[in-house]
């Protein structure tokens, strides 16, 4: 396991135990099957309850609701180890932990917590998070999905797109304008009349993750399904902060898998009577990959400490998500070069990671949007509106 600066020594015993058990799971349960699922654009749904058994669907959720009750560094390490297998698998996990369980736990009523959280933490239920709309991606504040009150009933109309887990989700945390015009979180359940989840097909990225739309056609929403404290776009952004934090760790896992594959390949591949690892240009690539992975590891470790103390800011999380995903994309591209023609083959994980990371760099705030968040933090001037 790539750990050039002995960051392992900074981890607690619990952090290390969790990391080791998830690493073993990835090596034995994800790596052997994932290429075949990605090639067929199929989602290995059977892994969701297995994640539940491993205790990684509600990593920071208290035990009282079926969670593991671990800290944020453990959560980060889980994301890293699962993404060493595949970014799509980590996406499923991020959505369930940060975008479904976390908002229900943080903004929900006691009845909502008891009804949904244990089943989400065990993997009996799969969840999804609907914020993005066809005409409102980077600017969710413009959303048009709307709840209106008609004859005492709350009726939801609108749609969401590019929603991870949507086609199979049992529960959806959805954001829409309430009758007062404020954005509010709502819990929808599969089977509600007028609620459908069409699949988005033809993806070249995150092929082993199920992505879809959420369509609301006069869906009658019971009052008890509103998340009472999930009010305003800021509440949705708080969920995203948690998910982006996990992505900053997860991207390192994809980078490590590419780097380690390239090191092993370079030692074995002979050209001009030498292993290609003996050429300076290969060594430059490997040395730079290791340098960038190490810097990224230090960023997330410190961010994890701040997060455990409740001090990690949105701007710090933006810096880490943006920088670490860009790092992972660069590492994947360099690793692909080292493998030559084999770099594009499904016999190696690199091209799959590279294609997956093209989604990771876009979702949960694009590379440029995170740059603008940092720009606003530095200057005090938000440049989003030009
Ligand atoms: P746009 O907002 O249209 O942006 C297009 C380009 O314009 C980008 O390069 C962007 O950086 C740039 N841009 C936009 N505004 C500005 C500006 N002010 N200044 C400079 N440049 C700007 N969403 C969910 O709600 N839930 C999910 O589970 C989910 N899963 C996803 C899974 C996948 C595989 C993908 C691809 C997306 C997923 N998304 C999800 C949606 C994702 O969050 C959005 O795609 C993302 O926020 C960008 O929105 P957009 O695609 O509409 O792009």
Tab-separated table of N, CA, C and O in Angstrom, residues 1 48-49 109 147 178 185 222 316 329:
chain	number	residue	atom	x	y	z
A	1	UNK	N	0.864	-1.212	0.000
A	1	UNK	CA	0.000	0.000	0.000
A	1	UNK	C	0.892	1.251	0.000
A	1	UNK	O	1.777	1.381	0.849
A	48	UNK	N	-24.395	-4.211	-2.356
A	48	UNK	CA	-24.913	-3.198	-1.412
A	48	UNK	C	-25.134	-3.801	-0.017
A	48	UNK	O	-24.599	-3.271	0.973
A	49	UNK	N	-25.873	-4.943	0.110
A	49	UNK	CA	-25.965	-5.528	1.462
A	49	UNK	C	-24.622	-6.000	2.017
A	49	UNK	O	-24.418	-6.002	3.232
A	109	UNK	N	-36.917	13.980	11.307
A	109	UNK	CA	-37.606	13.791	12.593
A	109	UNK	C	-37.165	12.446	13.178
A	109	UNK	O	-36.615	11.598	12.462
A	147	UNK	N	-43.212	21.816	-5.041
A	147	UNK	CA	-44.343	21.248	-4.298
A	147	UNK	C	-45.417	22.307	-4.251
A	147	UNK	O	-45.141	23.451	-3.869
A	178	UNK	N	-40.694	24.411	-1.818
A	178	UNK	CA	-41.915	24.117	-1.061
A	178	UNK	C	-42.970	25.176	-1.409
A	178	UNK	O	-42.680	26.121	-2.163
A	185	UNK	N	-35.752	19.724	1.509
A	185	UNK	CA	-35.482	18.298	1.312
A	185	UNK	C	-36.739	17.485	1.596
A	185	UNK	O	-37.488	17.768	2.520
A	222	UNK	N	-46.755	12.880	1.390
A	222	UNK	CA	-47.283	13.054	2.755
A	222	UNK	C	-46.428	14.061	3.532
A	222	UNK	O	-45.201	14.095	3.358
A	316	UNK	N	-12.138	24.702	2.237
A	316	UNK	CA	-11.059	23.702	2.385
A	316	UNK	C	-11.450	22.403	1.679
A	316	UNK	O	-10.623	21.761	1.025
A	329	UNK	N	-6.659	12.125	-11.951
A	329	UNK	CA	-6.784	12.082	-13.416
A	329	UNK	C	-5.404	12.111	-14.075
A	329	UNK	O	-5.134	11.351	-15.015
